Coordinates of C-alpha atoms in Angstrom, one line a residue:
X2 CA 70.0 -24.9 149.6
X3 CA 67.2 -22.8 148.8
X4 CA 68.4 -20.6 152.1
X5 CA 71.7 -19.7 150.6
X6 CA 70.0 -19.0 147.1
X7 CA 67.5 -16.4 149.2
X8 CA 70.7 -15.1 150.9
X9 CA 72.4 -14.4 147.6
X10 CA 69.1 -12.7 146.4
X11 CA 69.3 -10.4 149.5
X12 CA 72.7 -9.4 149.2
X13 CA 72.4 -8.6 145.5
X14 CA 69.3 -6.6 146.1
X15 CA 71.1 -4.5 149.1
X16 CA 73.9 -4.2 146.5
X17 CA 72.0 -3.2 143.1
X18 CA 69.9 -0.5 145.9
X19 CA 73.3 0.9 146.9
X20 CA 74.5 1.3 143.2
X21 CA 70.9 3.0 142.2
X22 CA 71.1 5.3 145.5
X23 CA 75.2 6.1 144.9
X24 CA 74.1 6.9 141.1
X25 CA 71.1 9.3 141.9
X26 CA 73.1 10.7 144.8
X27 CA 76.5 12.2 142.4
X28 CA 73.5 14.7 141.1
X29 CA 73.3 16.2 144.4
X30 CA 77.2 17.0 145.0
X31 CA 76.0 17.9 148.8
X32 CA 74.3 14.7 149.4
X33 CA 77.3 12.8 147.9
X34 CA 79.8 14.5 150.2
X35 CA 77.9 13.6 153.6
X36 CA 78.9 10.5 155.8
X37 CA 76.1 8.5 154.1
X38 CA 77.3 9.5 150.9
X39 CA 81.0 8.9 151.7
X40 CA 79.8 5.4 153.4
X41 CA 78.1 4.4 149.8
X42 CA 81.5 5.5 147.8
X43 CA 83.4 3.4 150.1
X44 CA 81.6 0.3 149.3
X45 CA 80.4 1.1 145.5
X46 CA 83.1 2.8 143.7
X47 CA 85.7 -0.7 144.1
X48 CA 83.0 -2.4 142.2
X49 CA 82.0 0.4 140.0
X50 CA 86.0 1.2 139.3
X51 CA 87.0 -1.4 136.7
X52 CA 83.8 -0.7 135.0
X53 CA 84.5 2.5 134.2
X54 CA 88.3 2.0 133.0
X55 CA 86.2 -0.1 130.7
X56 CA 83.4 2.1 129.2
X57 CA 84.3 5.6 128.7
X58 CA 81.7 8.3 129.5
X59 CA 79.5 9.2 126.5
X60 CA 80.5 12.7 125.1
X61 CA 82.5 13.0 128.2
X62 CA 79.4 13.8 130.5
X63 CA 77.1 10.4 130.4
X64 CA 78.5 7.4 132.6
X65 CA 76.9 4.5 132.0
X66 CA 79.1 2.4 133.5
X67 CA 77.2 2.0 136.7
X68 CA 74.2 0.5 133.9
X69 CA 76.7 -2.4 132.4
X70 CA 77.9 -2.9 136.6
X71 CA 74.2 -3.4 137.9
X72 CA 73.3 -5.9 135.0
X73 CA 76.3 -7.7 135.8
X74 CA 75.8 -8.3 139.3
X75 CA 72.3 -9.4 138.1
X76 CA 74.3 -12.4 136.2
X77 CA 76.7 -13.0 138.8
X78 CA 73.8 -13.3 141.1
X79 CA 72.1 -15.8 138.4
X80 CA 75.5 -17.4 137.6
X81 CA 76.1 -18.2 141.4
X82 CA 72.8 -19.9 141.9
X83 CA 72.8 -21.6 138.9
X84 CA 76.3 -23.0 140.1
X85 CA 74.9 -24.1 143.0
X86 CA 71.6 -25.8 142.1
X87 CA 73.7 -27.7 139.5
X88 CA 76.3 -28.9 142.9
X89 CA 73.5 -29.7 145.1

């Protein structure tokens, strides 16, 4: 049990690392348009989607979408072990 709650800690830190790095890279339109950053859109924008068809950017410029997306893979992360410690 306690190996599938580190795995789930793993994955959600690769993830919320991805997010951070995908955020900080749309500064640097260059960066974003390489393979690496066309590798990160590919695998964060589906998550990061129907969170910002949900929260609107700020004043038109300010997304903080990817914000409300990282804390909720936090809970999901939580929610899932918590699920599981209360099964096993």
């Amino acid at each position: 049990m306690e190996q599938i709650e580190n795995y789930i800690g793993i994955l959600y830190r690769i993830y919320s690392y991805m997010i951070i790095i995908y955020v900080l890279m749309s500064w640097l339109p260059a960066v974003k348009e390489s393979f690496v950053g066309e590798l990160l859109g590919k695998l964060v924008e589906p998550y990061l989607r129907p969170f910002r068809k949900l929260i609107p950017p700020i004043g038109g410029i300010l997304d903080i979408s990817p914000i409300i997306a990282y804390f909720a893979l936090g809970f999901v992360a939580q929610g899932l072990i918590a699920v599981l410690n209360f099964f096993f």
